[in-house]
């Protein structure tokens, strides 16, 4: 059987740019080549200006230190991506929400036919109930 494609919509991802002050650089020397490489990472001691841990924060996360929210590889809905983007922006990050092109999932001909049969059965059941 040949493979068919079925459009299932789009997904979303975040491009987060952290404030420069929240980053720190460090260097590591390669023992073999003696070269020095510079890396950038989030500063674990940084916190947004004026931010203090609330009692809710401490209770929920068991720490009074600030940390950035996690970024998922992708979000299924625009509203979920926008909610997470709003949280990052609240703490001073710049965020762009990107939408994918339409996604096509690969199905076999048998899977497509089985799906169509289920759709027709649902339509028939609805019509009989009227």
Short mmCIF file of N, CA and C in Angstrom, two decimals:
data_model
loop_
_atom_site.label_atom_id
_atom_site.label_comp_id
_atom_site.label_asym_id
_atom_site.label_seq_id
_atom_site.Cartn_x
_atom_site.Cartn_y
_atom_site.Cartn_z
N UNK A 1 0.84 -1.19 0.00
CA UNK A 1 0.00 0.00 0.00
C UNK A 1 0.88 1.25 0.00
N UNK A 2 0.44 2.23 -0.73
CA UNK A 2 1.23 3.45 -0.75
C UNK A 2 0.91 4.31 0.46
N UNK A 3 1.82 5.21 0.80
CA UNK A 3 1.61 6.11 1.92
C UNK A 3 0.92 7.38 1.47
N UNK A 4 -0.02 7.84 2.26
CA UNK A 4 -0.74 9.07 1.98
C UNK A 4 -0.41 10.08 3.07
N UNK A 5 -0.68 11.34 2.79
CA UNK A 5 -0.40 12.38 3.76
C UNK A 5 -1.69 13.07 4.16
N UNK A 6 -1.77 13.41 5.41
CA UNK A 6 -2.97 14.05 5.95
C UNK A 6 -2.55 15.28 6.73
N UNK A 7 -3.10 16.43 6.39
CA UNK A 7 -2.72 17.69 7.04
C UNK A 7 -3.30 17.74 8.45
N UNK A 8 -2.44 18.03 9.43
CA UNK A 8 -2.87 18.07 10.83
C UNK A 8 -2.64 19.43 11.48
N UNK A 9 -2.49 20.48 10.70
CA UNK A 9 -2.36 21.79 11.32
C UNK A 9 -0.92 22.21 11.51
N UNK A 10 -0.70 23.09 12.48
CA UNK A 10 0.63 23.65 12.71
C UNK A 10 1.00 23.53 14.18
N UNK A 11 2.28 23.74 14.46
CA UNK A 11 2.76 23.81 15.83
C UNK A 11 3.50 25.14 16.00
N UNK A 12 3.86 25.45 17.23
CA UNK A 12 4.48 26.73 17.54
C UNK A 12 5.72 26.50 18.39
N UNK A 13 6.69 27.42 18.28
CA UNK A 13 7.88 27.37 19.13
C UNK A 13 8.24 28.78 19.54
N UNK A 14 9.06 28.88 20.57
CA UNK A 14 9.49 30.17 21.07
C UNK A 14 10.96 30.40 20.75
N UNK A 15 11.28 31.62 20.35
CA UNK A 15 12.66 32.06 20.23
C UNK A 15 12.87 33.07 21.35
N UNK A 16 13.59 32.67 22.38
CA UNK A 16 13.77 33.48 23.58
C UNK A 16 15.15 34.13 23.56
N UNK A 17 15.18 35.44 23.76
CA UNK A 17 16.44 36.17 23.93
C UNK A 17 16.44 36.69 25.36
N UNK A 18 17.36 36.19 26.15
CA UNK A 18 17.44 36.57 27.56
C UNK A 18 18.12 37.93 27.70
N UNK A 19 17.80 38.68 28.75
CA UNK A 19 18.48 39.96 28.97
C UNK A 19 19.99 39.73 29.13
N UNK A 20 20.78 40.63 28.58
CA UNK A 20 22.24 40.49 28.63
C UNK A 20 22.74 40.34 30.06
N UNK A 21 22.12 41.07 30.98
CA UNK A 21 22.56 41.02 32.38
C UNK A 21 22.33 39.65 33.01
N UNK A 22 21.44 38.84 32.43
CA UNK A 22 21.13 37.52 33.01
C UNK A 22 22.08 36.44 32.52
N UNK A 23 23.04 36.82 31.67
CA UNK A 23 23.98 35.86 31.10
C UNK A 23 25.37 36.06 31.68
N UNK A 24 26.14 35.00 31.69
CA UNK A 24 27.54 35.11 32.11
C UNK A 24 28.38 34.27 31.16
N UNK A 25 29.59 34.73 30.96
CA UNK A 25 30.53 34.00 30.10
C UNK A 25 31.57 33.31 30.95
N UNK A 26 32.05 32.19 30.47
CA UNK A 26 33.17 31.52 31.12
C UNK A 26 34.02 30.86 30.04
N UNK A 27 35.23 30.60 30.39
CA UNK A 27 36.17 30.02 29.44
C UNK A 27 36.61 28.64 29.89
N UNK A 28 36.86 27.79 28.91
CA UNK A 28 37.42 26.47 29.18
C UNK A 28 38.59 26.24 28.24
N UNK A 29 39.65 25.68 28.80
CA UNK A 29 40.85 25.40 28.00
C UNK A 29 40.82 23.92 27.60
N UNK A 30 41.07 23.69 26.33
CA UNK A 30 41.17 22.34 25.82
C UNK A 30 42.58 21.84 26.16
N UNK A 31 42.67 20.78 26.94
CA UNK A 31 43.96 20.27 27.40
C UNK A 31 44.85 19.80 26.26
N UNK A 32 44.26 19.25 25.23
CA UNK A 32 45.07 18.74 24.12
C UNK A 32 45.59 19.84 23.21
N UNK A 33 44.73 20.78 22.86
CA UNK A 33 45.12 21.81 21.88
C UNK A 33 45.55 23.12 22.53
N UNK A 34 45.33 23.23 23.83
CA UNK A 34 45.65 24.46 24.57
C UNK A 34 44.80 25.65 24.13
N UNK A 35 43.78 25.40 23.30
CA UNK A 35 42.91 26.50 22.87
C UNK A 35 41.90 26.81 23.97
N UNK A 36 41.45 28.05 23.98
CA UNK A 36 40.47 28.48 24.97
C UNK A 36 39.15 28.75 24.25
N UNK A 37 38.09 28.17 24.77
CA UNK A 37 36.76 28.36 24.19
C UNK A 37 35.90 29.12 25.19
N UNK A 38 35.15 30.09 24.69
CA UNK A 38 34.27 30.89 25.54
C UNK A 38 32.84 30.41 25.40
N UNK A 39 32.16 30.24 26.53
CA UNK A 39 30.77 29.79 26.56
C UNK A 39 29.92 30.83 27.28
N UNK A 40 28.65 30.87 26.93
CA UNK A 40 27.69 31.74 27.60
C UNK A 40 26.59 30.88 28.20
N UNK A 41 26.21 31.20 29.43
CA UNK A 41 25.14 30.47 30.09
C UNK A 41 24.32 31.44 30.93
N UNK A 42 23.15 30.98 31.37
CA UNK A 42 22.34 31.79 32.27
C UNK A 42 23.02 31.89 33.62
N UNK A 43 23.06 33.08 34.17
CA UNK A 43 23.67 33.31 35.48
C UNK A 43 22.71 32.84 36.57
N UNK A 44 23.08 31.83 37.35
CA UNK A 44 22.16 31.31 38.37
C UNK A 44 21.91 32.31 39.51
N UNK A 45 22.72 33.34 39.62
CA UNK A 45 22.53 34.33 40.68
C UNK A 45 21.75 35.56 40.23
N UNK A 46 21.40 35.62 38.95
CA UNK A 46 20.67 36.77 38.43
C UNK A 46 19.19 36.67 38.80
N UNK A 47 18.57 37.81 38.98
CA UNK A 47 17.12 37.86 39.14
C UNK A 47 16.63 39.17 38.54
N UNK A 48 15.39 39.20 38.06
CA UNK A 48 14.86 40.42 37.47
C UNK A 48 14.85 41.56 38.49
N UNK A 49 15.04 42.76 38.00
CA UNK A 49 15.05 43.93 38.88
C UNK A 49 13.74 44.01 39.67
N UNK A 50 13.86 44.14 40.98
CA UNK A 50 12.69 44.25 41.85
C UNK A 50 12.02 42.93 42.19
N UNK A 51 12.54 41.83 41.66
CA UNK A 51 11.92 40.52 41.91
C UNK A 51 12.33 40.00 43.27
N UNK A 52 11.37 39.56 44.04
CA UNK A 52 11.60 38.86 45.30
C UNK A 52 10.71 37.63 45.32
N UNK A 53 11.23 36.56 45.85
CA UNK A 53 10.44 35.32 45.90
C UNK A 53 9.25 35.50 46.82
N UNK A 54 8.07 35.17 46.31
CA UNK A 54 6.86 35.23 47.13
C UNK A 54 6.76 33.94 47.94
N UNK A 55 5.88 33.95 48.91
CA UNK A 55 5.65 32.73 49.70
C UNK A 55 5.17 31.60 48.81
N UNK A 56 4.33 31.94 47.82
CA UNK A 56 3.84 30.93 46.87
C UNK A 56 4.99 30.32 46.06
N UNK A 57 5.93 31.18 45.64
CA UNK A 57 7.08 30.71 44.86
C UNK A 57 7.89 29.71 45.68
N UNK A 58 8.19 30.09 46.93
CA UNK A 58 9.00 29.24 47.81
C UNK A 58 8.28 27.92 48.08
N UNK A 59 6.98 28.00 48.31
CA UNK A 59 6.21 26.78 48.59
C UNK A 59 6.18 25.86 47.37
N UNK A 60 5.99 26.45 46.19
CA UNK A 60 5.88 25.65 44.97
C UNK A 60 7.21 25.08 44.51
N UNK A 61 8.29 25.92 44.57
CA UNK A 61 9.57 25.50 44.01
C UNK A 61 10.63 25.15 45.06
N UNK A 62 10.32 25.33 46.32
CA UNK A 62 11.22 24.99 47.42
C UNK A 62 12.56 25.73 47.34
N UNK A 63 12.51 26.96 46.86
CA UNK A 63 13.70 27.82 46.81
C UNK A 63 13.25 29.27 46.74
N UNK A 64 14.14 30.16 47.19
CA UNK A 64 13.83 31.58 47.06
C UNK A 64 14.66 32.21 45.94
N UNK A 65 15.33 31.36 45.15
CA UNK A 65 16.14 31.84 44.03
C UNK A 65 15.29 31.90 42.76
N UNK A 66 15.58 32.89 41.94
CA UNK A 66 14.90 33.01 40.65
C UNK A 66 15.48 32.02 39.66
N UNK A 67 14.64 31.47 38.82
CA UNK A 67 15.10 30.68 37.68
C UNK A 67 14.10 30.88 36.55
N UNK A 68 14.61 30.76 35.35
CA UNK A 68 13.78 30.96 34.17
C UNK A 68 12.86 29.76 33.97
N UNK A 69 11.67 30.00 33.43
CA UNK A 69 10.78 28.88 33.10
C UNK A 69 11.41 28.01 32.01
N UNK A 70 10.95 26.81 31.91
CA UNK A 70 11.43 25.89 30.87
C UNK A 70 10.84 26.29 29.52
N UNK A 71 11.58 26.00 28.48
CA UNK A 71 11.10 26.20 27.11
C UNK A 71 10.93 24.83 26.49
N UNK A 72 9.72 24.51 26.08
CA UNK A 72 9.47 23.24 25.42
C UNK A 72 9.93 23.33 23.97
N UNK A 73 10.24 22.19 23.36
CA UNK A 73 10.65 22.22 21.95
C UNK A 73 9.56 22.79 21.04
N UNK A 74 8.29 22.50 21.37
CA UNK A 74 7.19 23.06 20.60
C UNK A 74 5.92 23.09 21.45
N UNK A 75 4.96 23.89 20.99
CA UNK A 75 3.66 24.03 21.66
C UNK A 75 2.59 23.70 20.64
N UNK A 76 1.55 23.00 21.08
CA UNK A 76 0.50 22.56 20.17
C UNK A 76 -0.47 23.66 19.77
N UNK A 77 -0.61 24.68 20.61
CA UNK A 77 -1.56 25.75 20.31
C UNK A 77 -0.88 27.11 20.42
N UNK A 78 -1.41 28.06 19.67
CA UNK A 78 -0.90 29.43 19.72
C UNK A 78 -1.10 30.02 21.12
N UNK A 79 -2.25 29.74 21.73
CA UNK A 79 -2.53 30.32 23.05
C UNK A 79 -1.55 29.82 24.10
N UNK A 80 -1.18 28.55 24.07
CA UNK A 80 -0.21 28.01 25.02
C UNK A 80 1.16 28.64 24.80
N UNK A 81 1.56 28.79 23.55
CA UNK A 81 2.85 29.42 23.24
C UNK A 81 2.84 30.88 23.70
N UNK A 82 1.74 31.58 23.47
CA UNK A 82 1.65 32.98 23.89
C UNK A 82 1.66 33.14 25.40
N UNK A 83 1.02 32.21 26.12
CA UNK A 83 1.05 32.25 27.59
C UNK A 83 2.48 32.12 28.11
N UNK A 84 3.23 31.17 27.55
CA UNK A 84 4.61 30.97 27.97
C UNK A 84 5.47 32.18 27.59
N UNK A 85 5.24 32.74 26.41
CA UNK A 85 5.98 33.93 25.97
C UNK A 85 5.72 35.11 26.91
N UNK A 86 4.48 35.27 27.34
CA UNK A 86 4.11 36.34 28.27
C UNK A 86 4.88 36.20 29.58
N UNK A 87 5.06 34.97 30.05
CA UNK A 87 5.79 34.73 31.29
C UNK A 87 7.26 35.14 31.14
N UNK A 88 7.89 34.77 30.02
CA UNK A 88 9.28 35.18 29.79
C UNK A 88 9.41 36.69 29.70
N UNK A 89 8.47 37.31 28.99
CA UNK A 89 8.52 38.78 28.85
C UNK A 89 8.36 39.47 30.20
N UNK A 90 7.56 38.89 31.07
CA UNK A 90 7.35 39.45 32.42
C UNK A 90 8.68 39.61 33.15
N UNK A 91 9.62 38.69 32.90
CA UNK A 91 10.92 38.71 33.56
C UNK A 91 12.01 39.40 32.74
N UNK A 92 11.63 40.02 31.61
CA UNK A 92 12.58 40.83 30.86
C UNK A 92 13.15 40.22 29.59
N UNK A 93 12.73 39.03 29.23
CA UNK A 93 13.22 38.41 28.00
C UNK A 93 12.44 38.94 26.80
N UNK A 94 13.06 38.85 25.65
CA UNK A 94 12.38 39.15 24.39
C UNK A 94 12.01 37.82 23.77
N UNK A 95 10.77 37.71 23.30
CA UNK A 95 10.30 36.42 22.79
C UNK A 95 9.58 36.62 21.46
N UNK A 96 9.89 35.75 20.52
CA UNK A 96 9.17 35.70 19.25
C UNK A 96 8.49 34.34 19.19
N UNK A 97 7.19 34.32 18.91
CA UNK A 97 6.45 33.07 18.75
C UNK A 97 6.45 32.74 17.26
N UNK A 98 6.98 31.59 16.92
CA UNK A 98 7.06 31.15 15.52
C UNK A 98 6.05 30.05 15.26
N UNK A 99 5.39 30.14 14.11
CA UNK A 99 4.42 29.12 13.70
C UNK A 99 5.01 28.30 12.56
N UNK A 100 4.82 26.98 12.63
CA UNK A 100 5.35 26.11 11.58
C UNK A 100 4.48 26.21 10.32
N UNK A 101 5.01 25.67 9.26
CA UNK A 101 4.19 25.45 8.07
C UNK A 101 3.22 24.33 8.41
N UNK A 102 2.17 24.15 7.61
CA UNK A 102 1.25 23.03 7.88
C UNK A 102 2.02 21.71 7.93
N UNK A 103 1.70 20.92 8.93
CA UNK A 103 2.36 19.64 9.14
C UNK A 103 1.57 18.55 8.44
N UNK A 104 2.28 17.68 7.76
CA UNK A 104 1.64 16.54 7.14
C UNK A 104 2.15 15.27 7.79
N UNK A 105 1.24 14.50 8.32
CA UNK A 105 1.58 13.24 8.95
C UNK A 105 1.36 12.13 7.94
N UNK A 106 2.24 11.18 7.91
CA UNK A 106 2.17 10.10 6.94
C UNK A 106 1.27 8.98 7.46
N UNK A 107 0.32 8.56 6.64
CA UNK A 107 -0.56 7.45 6.98
C UNK A 107 -0.59 6.48 5.81
N UNK A 108 -0.83 5.21 6.09
CA UNK A 108 -1.01 4.23 5.01
C UNK A 108 -2.41 4.40 4.44
N UNK A 109 -2.62 3.86 3.28
CA UNK A 109 -3.94 3.93 2.63
C UNK A 109 -4.99 3.28 3.52
N UNK A 110 -4.65 2.16 4.17
CA UNK A 110 -5.59 1.47 5.06
C UNK A 110 -6.00 2.36 6.23
N UNK A 111 -5.03 3.09 6.79
CA UNK A 111 -5.34 4.00 7.91
C UNK A 111 -6.27 5.12 7.48
N UNK A 112 -6.05 5.66 6.28
CA UNK A 112 -6.90 6.74 5.77
C UNK A 112 -8.32 6.21 5.54
N UNK A 113 -8.42 5.02 4.96
CA UNK A 113 -9.74 4.43 4.71
C UNK A 113 -10.47 4.13 6.03
N UNK A 114 -9.75 3.61 7.01
CA UNK A 114 -10.37 3.31 8.31
C UNK A 114 -10.87 4.59 8.96
N UNK A 115 -10.11 5.67 8.84
CA UNK A 115 -10.53 6.96 9.40
C UNK A 115 -11.80 7.44 8.70
N UNK A 116 -11.85 7.29 7.38
CA UNK A 116 -13.02 7.73 6.62
C UNK A 116 -14.24 6.90 7.00
N UNK A 117 -14.08 5.61 7.20
CA UNK A 117 -15.19 4.74 7.62
C UNK A 117 -15.72 5.21 8.97
N UNK A 118 -14.82 5.53 9.92
CA UNK A 118 -15.27 6.02 11.24
C UNK A 118 -16.04 7.33 11.11
N UNK A 119 -15.57 8.21 10.24
CA UNK A 119 -16.26 9.49 10.03
C UNK A 119 -17.66 9.26 9.48
N UNK A 120 -17.79 8.36 8.50
CA UNK A 120 -19.09 8.07 7.90
C UNK A 120 -20.02 7.39 8.90
N UNK A 121 -19.47 6.50 9.73
CA UNK A 121 -20.29 5.86 10.78
C UNK A 121 -20.82 6.89 11.77
N UNK A 122 -19.97 7.85 12.14
CA UNK A 122 -20.40 8.92 13.05
C UNK A 122 -21.50 9.76 12.42
N UNK A 123 -21.35 10.09 11.14
CA UNK A 123 -22.36 10.88 10.44
C UNK A 123 -23.68 10.13 10.37
N UNK A 124 -23.63 8.84 10.09
CA UNK A 124 -24.83 8.01 10.01
C UNK A 124 -25.52 7.92 11.36
N UNK A 125 -24.75 7.70 12.42
CA UNK A 125 -25.32 7.62 13.77
C UNK A 125 -25.99 8.93 14.15
N UNK A 126 -25.39 10.05 13.81
CA UNK A 126 -25.96 11.37 14.11
C UNK A 126 -27.26 11.57 13.34
N UNK A 127 -27.27 11.17 12.07
CA UNK A 127 -28.47 11.32 11.23
C UNK A 127 -29.62 10.46 11.75
N UNK A 128 -29.31 9.26 12.24
CA UNK A 128 -30.35 8.35 12.75
C UNK A 128 -30.96 8.84 14.06
N UNK A 129 -30.19 9.62 14.81
CA UNK A 129 -30.68 10.15 16.08
C UNK A 129 -31.61 11.35 15.91
N UNK A 130 -31.66 11.90 14.73
CA UNK A 130 -32.51 13.09 14.49
C UNK A 130 -33.93 12.74 14.29
#
